[in-house]
Amino acid sequence: MERSLLGARVATYVYFVLCGTLMGAWVVHIPAVEERVGISHATLGGLLVLLGLGAFAGMQVAGPLTDRLGARVVVPATAVLCGASLVLPGLAHDPWTLAGALLVFGACNGGLDVSMNAHAVHVEKAYGRPVMSGFHATFSVGGVVAALVAAGATSAGVSPAATMGAIGAVSIVIALVSVRALMPAAPATEKTGSEEKAHASPAVEGPGAGRRGRSAGRRVWLLAVLALMVMLCEGAANDWSALHLRDVLGASTSTAAFAYGTFAAAMTIGRLLADGVVSRFGSMAVLRHGAITAAVGITLVALGPWMWTAFAGWALFGLGLSGTVPQLFSAAGHASPEAAGANVSRVAGLGYVGMLAGPAVIGWLTHVVALNHTFILLTLLCVTTAVGAGVLRTTSDAVPQSETAGVGH
């Protein structure tokens, strides 16, 4: 059982890397695709909404399918579809074909995202200790891989369509090779259901349970609003970091690709270190100081006139944001144990709305101010998050440190 569980964990890492690589391959090619199609930043911002709508739709389909068919079926299927659809934006030749390509790719990526996270939950439950942050760290590794591959391919004169097609083809092969190590979902689901019933029943008994439930509900929505703000910031960085270096600072397309790579690398390092920092200083401190660090970083990006200030700013922005979302998700799960899954889904759902809205909001603001000055909005959101970090005082701070002290990746 230990070997099969380790294999399932490794396979989950693989699919998270694949998902991050596929999304990263699109992100780093945004400037080239925008130039090929001949659209403005504002038009691109509107088209990116379709990517988000497709992802949201894909999640709604893949979620129930994963419960019904199991992650072993849905995860590789959506990974294959996502790899196959990656080339579509690179082949687009006008706004209409790009719109269709982003809608399809977004749906496939959203399906992979939700199904692999469902499988990660089964793996985490089987381990009996938190391992989720390690999975999300490897998603960021995928972004770094995509940035390196794209920069090398661009320097060699390879077209975006060829590069994206090659990355997609390799991803399909890896996804199919890794499928046998995935866990069967049904036994884990049945066990989870019985465990939830055993823990949920006593939690809702006794006087004051209704008041506790309402209080937990209000707290969860506050967490969701904070998640919306920080994930809006992350979404903006994903889609506009490369364009910032190219259009504002005059970097070449290959150099501009490293802006997103720098951000993703800092996110990876932060996520790998976050569990140890939380166990020592608490989740509220991580959220507050992380948001402040992110605010400093994005302000440096917005106002700095040199290339080195941009790279330093994107690095600080990624490092600061890296530990924020896991703390919000964790706090939601502990806010009301009898409804942990529903609470996490609310926070994640509203946060995802923020991630989808971020690129579009920045695109629309370019109608009014220069691209780099739109990032001041992200500074304000980070500062607001730091001010609101006290909401974690009554939730995740109550989690014993022993629960996180043994976590490491």
Short mmCIF file of C-alpha atoms in Angstrom, two decimals:
data_model
loop_
_atom_site.label_atom_id
_atom_site.label_comp_id
_atom_site.label_asym_id
_atom_site.label_seq_id
_atom_site.Cartn_x
_atom_site.Cartn_y
_atom_site.Cartn_z
CA MET A 1 0.00 0.00 0.00
CA GLU A 2 2.90 2.34 0.81
CA ARG A 3 4.40 1.94 -2.66
CA SER A 4 1.07 2.48 -4.39
CA LEU A 5 0.38 5.56 -2.25
CA LEU A 6 3.82 6.98 -3.02
CA GLY A 7 3.20 6.29 -6.69
CA ALA A 8 -0.13 8.11 -6.53
CA ARG A 9 1.56 11.09 -4.89
CA VAL A 10 4.29 11.19 -7.54
CA ALA A 11 1.68 10.91 -10.31
CA THR A 12 -0.23 13.82 -8.78
CA TYR A 13 2.95 15.90 -8.83
CA VAL A 14 3.34 15.02 -12.51
CA TYR A 15 -0.17 16.19 -13.43
CA PHE A 16 0.25 19.43 -11.48
CA VAL A 17 3.51 20.10 -13.36
CA LEU A 18 1.75 19.33 -16.64
CA CYS A 19 -1.11 21.70 -15.85
CA GLY A 20 1.30 24.47 -14.88
CA THR A 21 3.41 23.89 -17.99
CA LEU A 22 0.43 23.94 -20.35
CA MET A 23 -0.98 27.13 -18.86
CA GLY A 24 2.49 28.67 -18.67
CA ALA A 25 3.12 27.86 -22.32
CA TRP A 26 0.10 29.98 -23.23
CA VAL A 27 1.04 32.77 -20.83
CA VAL A 28 4.59 33.25 -22.10
CA HIS A 29 3.38 33.30 -25.71
CA ILE A 30 0.76 35.99 -25.12
CA PRO A 31 2.90 38.83 -26.58
CA ALA A 32 3.65 36.83 -29.74
CA VAL A 33 0.03 35.74 -30.19
CA GLU A 34 -1.21 39.29 -29.61
CA GLU A 35 1.16 40.57 -32.27
CA ARG A 36 0.24 37.80 -34.74
CA VAL A 37 -3.50 38.42 -34.37
CA GLY A 38 -3.06 42.22 -34.42
CA ILE A 39 -5.09 43.26 -31.37
CA SER A 40 -4.71 45.87 -28.64
CA HIS A 41 -4.13 45.22 -24.94
CA ALA A 42 -7.75 46.18 -24.26
CA THR A 43 -9.07 43.69 -26.84
CA LEU A 44 -6.80 41.00 -25.45
CA GLY A 45 -8.17 41.68 -21.97
CA GLY A 46 -11.69 41.06 -23.24
CA LEU A 47 -10.67 37.85 -25.01
CA LEU A 48 -9.00 36.56 -21.85
CA VAL A 49 -12.43 36.60 -20.21
CA LEU A 50 -13.37 33.81 -22.62
CA LEU A 51 -10.41 31.78 -21.35
CA GLY A 52 -11.83 32.16 -17.85
CA LEU A 53 -15.39 31.36 -18.89
CA GLY A 54 -14.18 28.23 -20.63
CA ALA A 55 -12.24 27.17 -17.55
CA PHE A 56 -15.24 27.77 -15.29
CA ALA A 57 -17.47 25.70 -17.60
CA GLY A 58 -14.87 22.93 -17.74
CA MET A 59 -14.76 22.81 -13.95
CA GLN A 60 -18.54 22.45 -13.70
CA VAL A 61 -18.45 19.48 -16.06
CA ALA A 62 -15.30 17.79 -14.77
CA GLY A 63 -16.25 18.05 -11.07
CA PRO A 64 -19.36 15.80 -11.23
CA LEU A 65 -17.64 13.51 -13.75
CA THR A 66 -14.74 13.00 -11.35
CA ASP A 67 -17.17 12.02 -8.58
CA ARG A 68 -19.00 9.65 -10.92
CA LEU A 69 -16.18 8.09 -12.96
CA GLY A 70 -13.19 8.62 -10.69
CA ALA A 71 -10.05 10.72 -11.01
CA ARG A 72 -8.20 7.87 -12.69
CA VAL A 73 -10.47 8.36 -15.72
CA VAL A 74 -11.06 12.11 -15.73
CA VAL A 75 -7.56 13.37 -14.86
CA PRO A 76 -5.74 11.77 -17.82
CA ALA A 77 -8.65 12.47 -20.18
CA THR A 78 -8.64 16.19 -19.40
CA ALA A 79 -4.82 16.27 -19.51
CA VAL A 80 -4.87 14.83 -23.03
CA LEU A 81 -7.54 17.30 -24.13
CA CYS A 82 -5.63 20.19 -22.58
CA GLY A 83 -2.40 19.16 -24.30
CA ALA A 84 -4.18 18.80 -27.64
CA SER A 85 -5.91 22.19 -27.38
CA LEU A 86 -2.77 24.16 -26.39
CA VAL A 87 -1.76 24.65 -30.01
CA LEU A 88 -5.06 26.35 -30.93
CA PRO A 89 -4.18 29.89 -29.68
CA GLY A 90 -0.88 29.66 -31.56
CA LEU A 91 -2.75 28.93 -34.79
CA ALA A 92 -5.28 31.77 -34.38
CA HIS A 93 -5.10 34.41 -37.13
CA ASP A 94 -7.85 36.87 -36.10
CA PRO A 95 -9.79 37.84 -32.94
CA TRP A 96 -12.61 35.38 -33.70
CA THR A 97 -10.40 32.33 -34.05
CA LEU A 98 -8.43 33.38 -30.97
CA ALA A 99 -11.68 33.71 -29.03
CA GLY A 100 -12.71 30.16 -29.96
CA ALA A 101 -9.24 28.81 -29.20
CA LEU A 102 -9.16 30.39 -25.75
CA LEU A 103 -12.64 29.12 -24.95
CA VAL A 104 -11.70 25.53 -25.82
CA PHE A 105 -8.29 25.63 -24.14
CA GLY A 106 -9.80 27.23 -21.03
CA ALA A 107 -12.44 24.50 -20.75
CA CYS A 108 -9.85 21.73 -21.04
CA ASN A 109 -7.50 23.40 -18.55
CA GLY A 110 -10.32 24.00 -16.05
CA GLY A 111 -11.32 20.35 -16.27
CA LEU A 112 -7.76 19.21 -15.60
CA ASP A 113 -7.42 21.70 -12.74
CA VAL A 114 -10.48 20.54 -10.81
CA SER A 115 -9.99 16.79 -11.42
CA MET A 116 -6.32 16.75 -10.38
CA ASN A 117 -7.16 18.73 -7.24
CA ALA A 118 -9.89 16.18 -6.42
CA HIS A 119 -7.33 13.41 -6.76
CA ALA A 120 -4.88 15.39 -4.62
CA VAL A 121 -7.50 15.51 -1.85
CA HIS A 122 -7.76 11.68 -1.92
CA VAL A 123 -3.99 11.38 -1.71
CA GLU A 124 -3.84 13.86 1.17
CA LYS A 125 -6.53 11.96 3.10
CA ALA A 126 -4.67 8.69 2.57
CA TYR A 127 -1.46 10.24 3.93
CA GLY A 128 -3.26 11.61 6.96
CA ARG A 129 -1.31 14.86 6.92
CA PRO A 130 -1.20 17.98 4.73
CA VAL A 131 0.61 17.52 1.42
CA MET A 132 -1.43 19.88 -0.76
CA SER A 133 1.02 22.80 -0.76
CA GLY A 134 3.67 20.61 -2.36
CA PHE A 135 1.33 19.85 -5.25
CA HIS A 136 0.64 23.52 -5.83
CA ALA A 137 4.36 24.25 -5.70
CA THR A 138 4.92 21.85 -8.58
CA PHE A 139 2.24 23.69 -10.57
CA SER A 140 4.50 26.73 -10.33
CA VAL A 141 7.45 24.56 -11.44
CA GLY A 142 5.48 23.95 -14.62
CA GLY A 143 5.32 27.69 -15.21
CA VAL A 144 9.10 27.95 -14.89
CA VAL A 145 9.57 25.04 -17.31
CA ALA A 146 7.27 26.71 -19.83
CA ALA A 147 9.13 30.03 -19.56
CA LEU A 148 12.52 28.37 -20.14
CA VAL A 149 11.31 26.31 -23.09
CA ALA A 150 9.52 29.26 -24.69
CA ALA A 151 12.49 31.60 -24.26
CA GLY A 152 14.82 29.06 -25.86
CA ALA A 153 12.42 28.31 -28.71
CA THR A 154 11.84 32.01 -29.40
CA SER A 155 15.58 32.70 -29.50
CA ALA A 156 15.96 29.83 -31.97
CA GLY A 157 13.28 31.31 -34.21
CA VAL A 158 10.66 28.61 -33.58
CA SER A 159 7.09 29.79 -34.13
CA PRO A 160 4.63 29.95 -31.20
CA ALA A 161 2.37 27.35 -32.84
CA ALA A 162 5.25 24.89 -33.23
CA THR A 163 6.44 25.38 -29.67
CA MET A 164 2.96 25.08 -28.18
CA GLY A 165 2.21 22.04 -30.32
CA ALA A 166 5.41 20.31 -29.20
CA ILE A 167 4.76 21.05 -25.52
CA GLY A 168 1.21 19.77 -25.88
CA ALA A 169 2.34 16.54 -27.60
CA VAL A 170 4.95 15.77 -24.92
CA SER A 171 2.37 16.49 -22.21
CA ILE A 172 -0.06 14.00 -23.75
CA VAL A 173 2.55 11.25 -23.70
CA ILE A 174 3.50 11.96 -20.07
CA ALA A 175 -0.17 12.08 -19.03
CA LEU A 176 -0.87 8.66 -20.56
CA VAL A 177 2.26 7.09 -19.03
CA SER A 178 1.35 8.37 -15.53
CA VAL A 179 -2.27 7.24 -15.43
CA ARG A 180 -1.66 3.78 -13.93
CA ALA A 181 -0.27 5.25 -10.71
CA LEU A 182 -3.40 7.27 -9.91
CA MET A 183 -5.58 6.17 -7.00
CA PRO A 184 -8.99 4.58 -7.58
CA ALA A 185 -11.41 7.25 -6.39
CA ALA A 186 -14.37 5.15 -5.27
CA PRO A 187 -12.93 3.57 -2.11
CA ALA A 188 -11.50 6.90 -0.95
CA THR A 189 -14.82 8.63 -1.63
CA GLU A 190 -16.82 6.06 0.30
CA LYS A 191 -14.44 6.27 3.22
CA THR A 192 -14.50 10.04 3.15
CA GLY A 193 -18.28 10.06 3.22
CA SER A 194 -18.45 7.84 6.30
CA GLU A 195 -15.77 9.84 8.04
CA GLU A 196 -17.61 13.10 7.35
CA LYS A 197 -20.83 11.68 8.79
CA ALA A 198 -19.01 10.53 11.89
CA HIS A 199 -17.50 13.95 12.44
CA ALA A 200 -20.41 16.06 11.26
CA SER A 201 -23.12 14.70 13.55
CA PRO A 202 -21.74 15.81 16.91
CA ALA A 203 -20.63 19.13 15.46
CA VAL A 204 -24.17 20.34 14.83
CA GLU A 205 -25.67 19.24 18.15
CA GLY A 206 -26.34 21.38 21.19
CA PRO A 207 -27.39 24.97 21.86
CA GLY A 208 -25.53 27.67 20.00
CA ALA A 209 -24.77 25.46 17.00
CA GLY A 210 -26.86 27.70 14.75
CA ARG A 211 -25.05 30.83 15.93
CA ARG A 212 -21.68 29.14 15.39
CA GLY A 213 -22.78 28.10 11.92
CA ARG A 214 -23.84 31.64 11.00
CA SER A 215 -20.62 33.08 12.40
CA ALA A 216 -18.58 30.54 10.46
CA GLY A 217 -20.56 31.38 7.33
CA ARG A 218 -19.79 35.10 7.63
CA ARG A 219 -16.13 34.35 8.25
CA VAL A 220 -15.95 32.10 5.21
CA TRP A 221 -17.33 34.84 2.96
CA LEU A 222 -14.72 37.25 4.36
CA LEU A 223 -12.06 34.69 3.51
CA ALA A 224 -13.58 34.37 0.04
CA VAL A 225 -13.35 38.13 -0.55
CA LEU A 226 -9.68 38.08 0.47
CA ALA A 227 -9.12 35.13 -1.87
CA LEU A 228 -10.75 37.08 -4.69
CA MET A 229 -8.34 39.98 -4.16
CA VAL A 230 -5.11 37.99 -3.94
CA MET A 231 -6.05 35.68 -6.82
CA LEU A 232 -6.98 38.69 -8.94
CA CYS A 233 -3.41 39.87 -8.35
CA GLU A 234 -2.04 36.46 -9.36
CA GLY A 235 -4.16 36.38 -12.51
CA ALA A 236 -2.95 39.83 -13.53
CA ALA A 237 0.68 38.78 -13.10
CA ASN A 238 0.13 35.62 -15.15
CA ASP A 239 -1.15 37.43 -18.22
CA TRP A 240 0.51 40.86 -18.10
CA SER A 241 4.02 40.36 -16.68
CA ALA A 242 5.62 39.50 -20.03
CA LEU A 243 3.78 42.31 -21.82
CA HIS A 244 4.96 44.78 -19.18
CA LEU A 245 8.62 44.08 -19.88
CA ARG A 246 8.17 44.14 -23.65
CA ASP A 247 5.93 47.18 -24.05
CA VAL A 248 6.90 49.39 -21.10
CA LEU A 249 10.62 48.64 -20.75
CA GLY A 250 11.37 47.65 -24.34
CA ALA A 251 12.62 44.12 -23.62
CA SER A 252 12.85 41.55 -26.41
CA THR A 253 10.16 38.87 -26.56
CA SER A 254 12.54 36.20 -25.27
CA THR A 255 13.66 38.38 -22.33
CA ALA A 256 10.07 39.36 -21.56
CA ALA A 257 9.16 35.67 -21.14
CA PHE A 258 11.43 35.58 -18.08
CA ALA A 259 9.19 38.09 -16.26
CA TYR A 260 6.53 35.42 -15.80
CA GLY A 261 9.26 32.86 -15.13
CA THR A 262 10.66 35.03 -12.32
CA PHE A 263 7.21 35.45 -10.81
CA ALA A 264 6.49 31.70 -11.05
CA ALA A 265 9.87 30.74 -9.60
CA ALA A 266 9.33 33.03 -6.60
CA MET A 267 5.86 31.52 -6.13
CA THR A 268 7.39 28.04 -6.15
CA ILE A 269 10.04 28.86 -3.54
CA GLY A 270 7.45 30.54 -1.33
CA ARG A 271 5.07 27.59 -1.51
CA LEU A 272 7.81 25.13 -0.64
CA LEU A 273 8.76 27.17 2.43
CA ALA A 274 5.26 28.23 3.51
CA ASP A 275 4.39 25.23 5.71
CA GLY A 276 7.47 25.67 7.90
CA VAL A 277 6.88 29.41 8.21
CA VAL A 278 3.24 28.88 9.18
CA SER A 279 4.16 26.35 11.87
CA ARG A 280 6.52 28.91 13.43
CA PHE A 281 4.75 32.24 13.02
CA GLY A 282 1.11 31.36 12.29
CA SER A 283 -1.06 31.71 9.22
CA MET A 284 -2.22 35.25 10.02
CA ALA A 285 1.40 36.49 9.98
CA VAL A 286 2.05 34.72 6.68
CA LEU A 287 -1.01 36.29 5.06
CA ARG A 288 -0.34 39.79 6.41
CA HIS A 289 3.38 39.98 5.75
CA GLY A 290 3.04 38.15 2.47
CA ALA A 291 0.48 40.70 1.26
CA ILE A 292 2.75 43.57 2.35
CA THR A 293 5.70 42.01 0.52
CA ALA A 294 3.55 41.63 -2.60
CA ALA A 295 2.45 45.27 -2.34
CA VAL A 296 6.07 46.43 -2.23
CA GLY A 297 6.95 44.23 -5.19
CA ILE A 298 4.16 45.31 -7.51
CA THR A 299 4.70 48.97 -6.62
CA LEU A 300 8.32 48.54 -7.68
CA VAL A 301 7.08 47.08 -10.98
CA ALA A 302 4.61 49.93 -11.50
CA LEU A 303 7.03 52.78 -10.80
CA GLY A 304 10.52 51.36 -11.46
CA PRO A 305 12.11 52.58 -14.71
CA TRP A 306 14.78 49.87 -15.05
CA MET A 307 14.79 46.22 -16.06
CA TRP A 308 16.30 45.06 -12.77
CA THR A 309 13.58 46.80 -10.76
CA ALA A 310 10.95 44.98 -12.82
CA PHE A 311 12.50 41.56 -12.23
CA ALA A 312 13.01 42.31 -8.53
CA GLY A 313 9.43 43.54 -8.26
CA TRP A 314 7.92 40.48 -9.96
CA ALA A 315 10.01 38.24 -7.71
CA LEU A 316 8.81 40.00 -4.54
CA PHE A 317 5.24 39.96 -5.85
CA GLY A 318 5.37 36.19 -6.43
CA LEU A 319 7.08 35.48 -3.10
CA GLY A 320 4.56 37.56 -1.19
CA LEU A 321 1.51 36.03 -2.85
CA SER A 322 2.80 32.45 -2.66
CA GLY A 323 1.61 31.68 0.87
CA THR A 324 -1.61 33.68 0.92
CA VAL A 325 -4.09 31.43 -0.88
CA PRO A 326 -3.19 28.21 1.02
CA GLN A 327 -3.81 30.02 4.33
CA LEU A 328 -7.24 31.20 3.18
CA PHE A 329 -8.22 27.72 1.97
CA SER A 330 -7.00 26.13 5.21
CA ALA A 331 -8.85 28.65 7.36
CA ALA A 332 -12.06 27.99 5.41
CA GLY A 333 -11.74 24.26 6.04
CA HIS A 334 -11.31 24.78 9.81
CA ALA A 335 -14.01 27.45 10.14
CA SER A 336 -16.78 24.85 10.35
CA PRO A 337 -15.58 21.22 10.29
CA GLU A 338 -19.01 19.83 9.43
CA ALA A 339 -19.02 21.86 6.20
CA ALA A 340 -15.32 22.00 5.38
CA GLY A 341 -15.70 20.96 1.75
CA ALA A 342 -18.47 23.45 1.03
CA ASN A 343 -16.58 26.26 2.73
CA VAL A 344 -13.37 25.61 0.81
CA SER A 345 -15.34 25.48 -2.44
CA ARG A 346 -16.84 28.93 -1.72
CA VAL A 347 -13.45 30.46 -1.05
CA ALA A 348 -11.86 28.74 -4.03
CA GLY A 349 -14.78 29.63 -6.30
CA LEU A 350 -14.78 33.34 -5.51
CA GLY A 351 -11.00 33.35 -5.66
CA TYR A 352 -11.12 31.85 -9.12
CA VAL A 353 -13.50 34.62 -10.19
CA GLY A 354 -10.80 37.05 -9.09
CA MET A 355 -8.12 35.22 -11.07
CA LEU A 356 -10.29 35.36 -14.17
CA ALA A 357 -11.16 39.03 -13.65
CA GLY A 358 -7.57 40.19 -13.05
CA PRO A 359 -6.33 40.10 -16.66
CA ALA A 360 -9.53 41.66 -17.97
CA VAL A 361 -9.53 44.47 -15.38
CA ILE A 362 -5.94 45.37 -16.25
CA GLY A 363 -6.79 45.28 -19.95
CA TRP A 364 -9.73 47.63 -19.52
CA LEU A 365 -7.67 50.03 -17.39
CA THR A 366 -5.13 50.38 -20.22
CA HIS A 367 -7.81 52.49 -21.95
CA VAL A 368 -7.22 55.11 -19.25
CA VAL A 369 -3.61 54.84 -18.04
CA ALA A 370 -0.34 53.22 -19.08
CA LEU A 371 0.03 49.49 -18.49
CA ASN A 372 2.53 49.81 -15.65
CA HIS A 373 0.35 52.35 -13.82
CA THR A 374 -2.61 49.94 -13.81
CA PHE A 375 -0.61 47.81 -11.38
CA ILE A 376 -1.24 50.37 -8.63
CA LEU A 377 -4.67 48.72 -8.33
CA LEU A 378 -2.88 45.52 -7.34
CA THR A 379 -0.93 47.44 -4.69
CA LEU A 380 -4.21 48.63 -3.17
CA LEU A 381 -5.65 45.10 -3.16
CA CYS A 382 -2.56 43.72 -1.42
CA VAL A 383 -2.69 46.44 1.23
CA THR A 384 -6.40 45.73 1.80
CA THR A 385 -5.60 42.02 2.20
CA ALA A 386 -2.94 42.82 4.79
CA VAL A 387 -5.44 44.92 6.74
CA GLY A 388 -8.02 42.11 6.60
CA ALA A 389 -5.63 39.34 7.63
CA GLY A 390 -7.00 39.46 11.18
CA VAL A 391 -9.90 37.26 10.02
CA LEU A 392 -7.51 34.32 10.37
CA ARG A 393 -7.05 34.96 14.10
CA THR A 394 -10.18 33.00 15.02
CA THR A 395 -9.82 30.22 12.44
CA SER A 396 -6.54 28.72 11.35
CA ASP A 397 -4.63 30.10 14.32
CA ALA A 398 -6.60 27.61 16.35
CA VAL A 399 -5.12 24.69 14.40
CA PRO A 400 -2.44 22.91 16.44
CA GLN A 401 1.05 23.45 15.17
CA SER A 402 1.59 19.70 15.24
CA GLU A 403 -0.67 19.44 12.21
CA THR A 404 1.73 21.42 10.06
CA ALA A 405 5.06 20.84 11.75
CA GLY A 406 5.68 17.58 9.93
CA VAL A 407 4.89 18.88 6.49
CA GLY A 408 7.75 19.14 4.06
CA HIS A 409 8.38 18.66 0.37
#
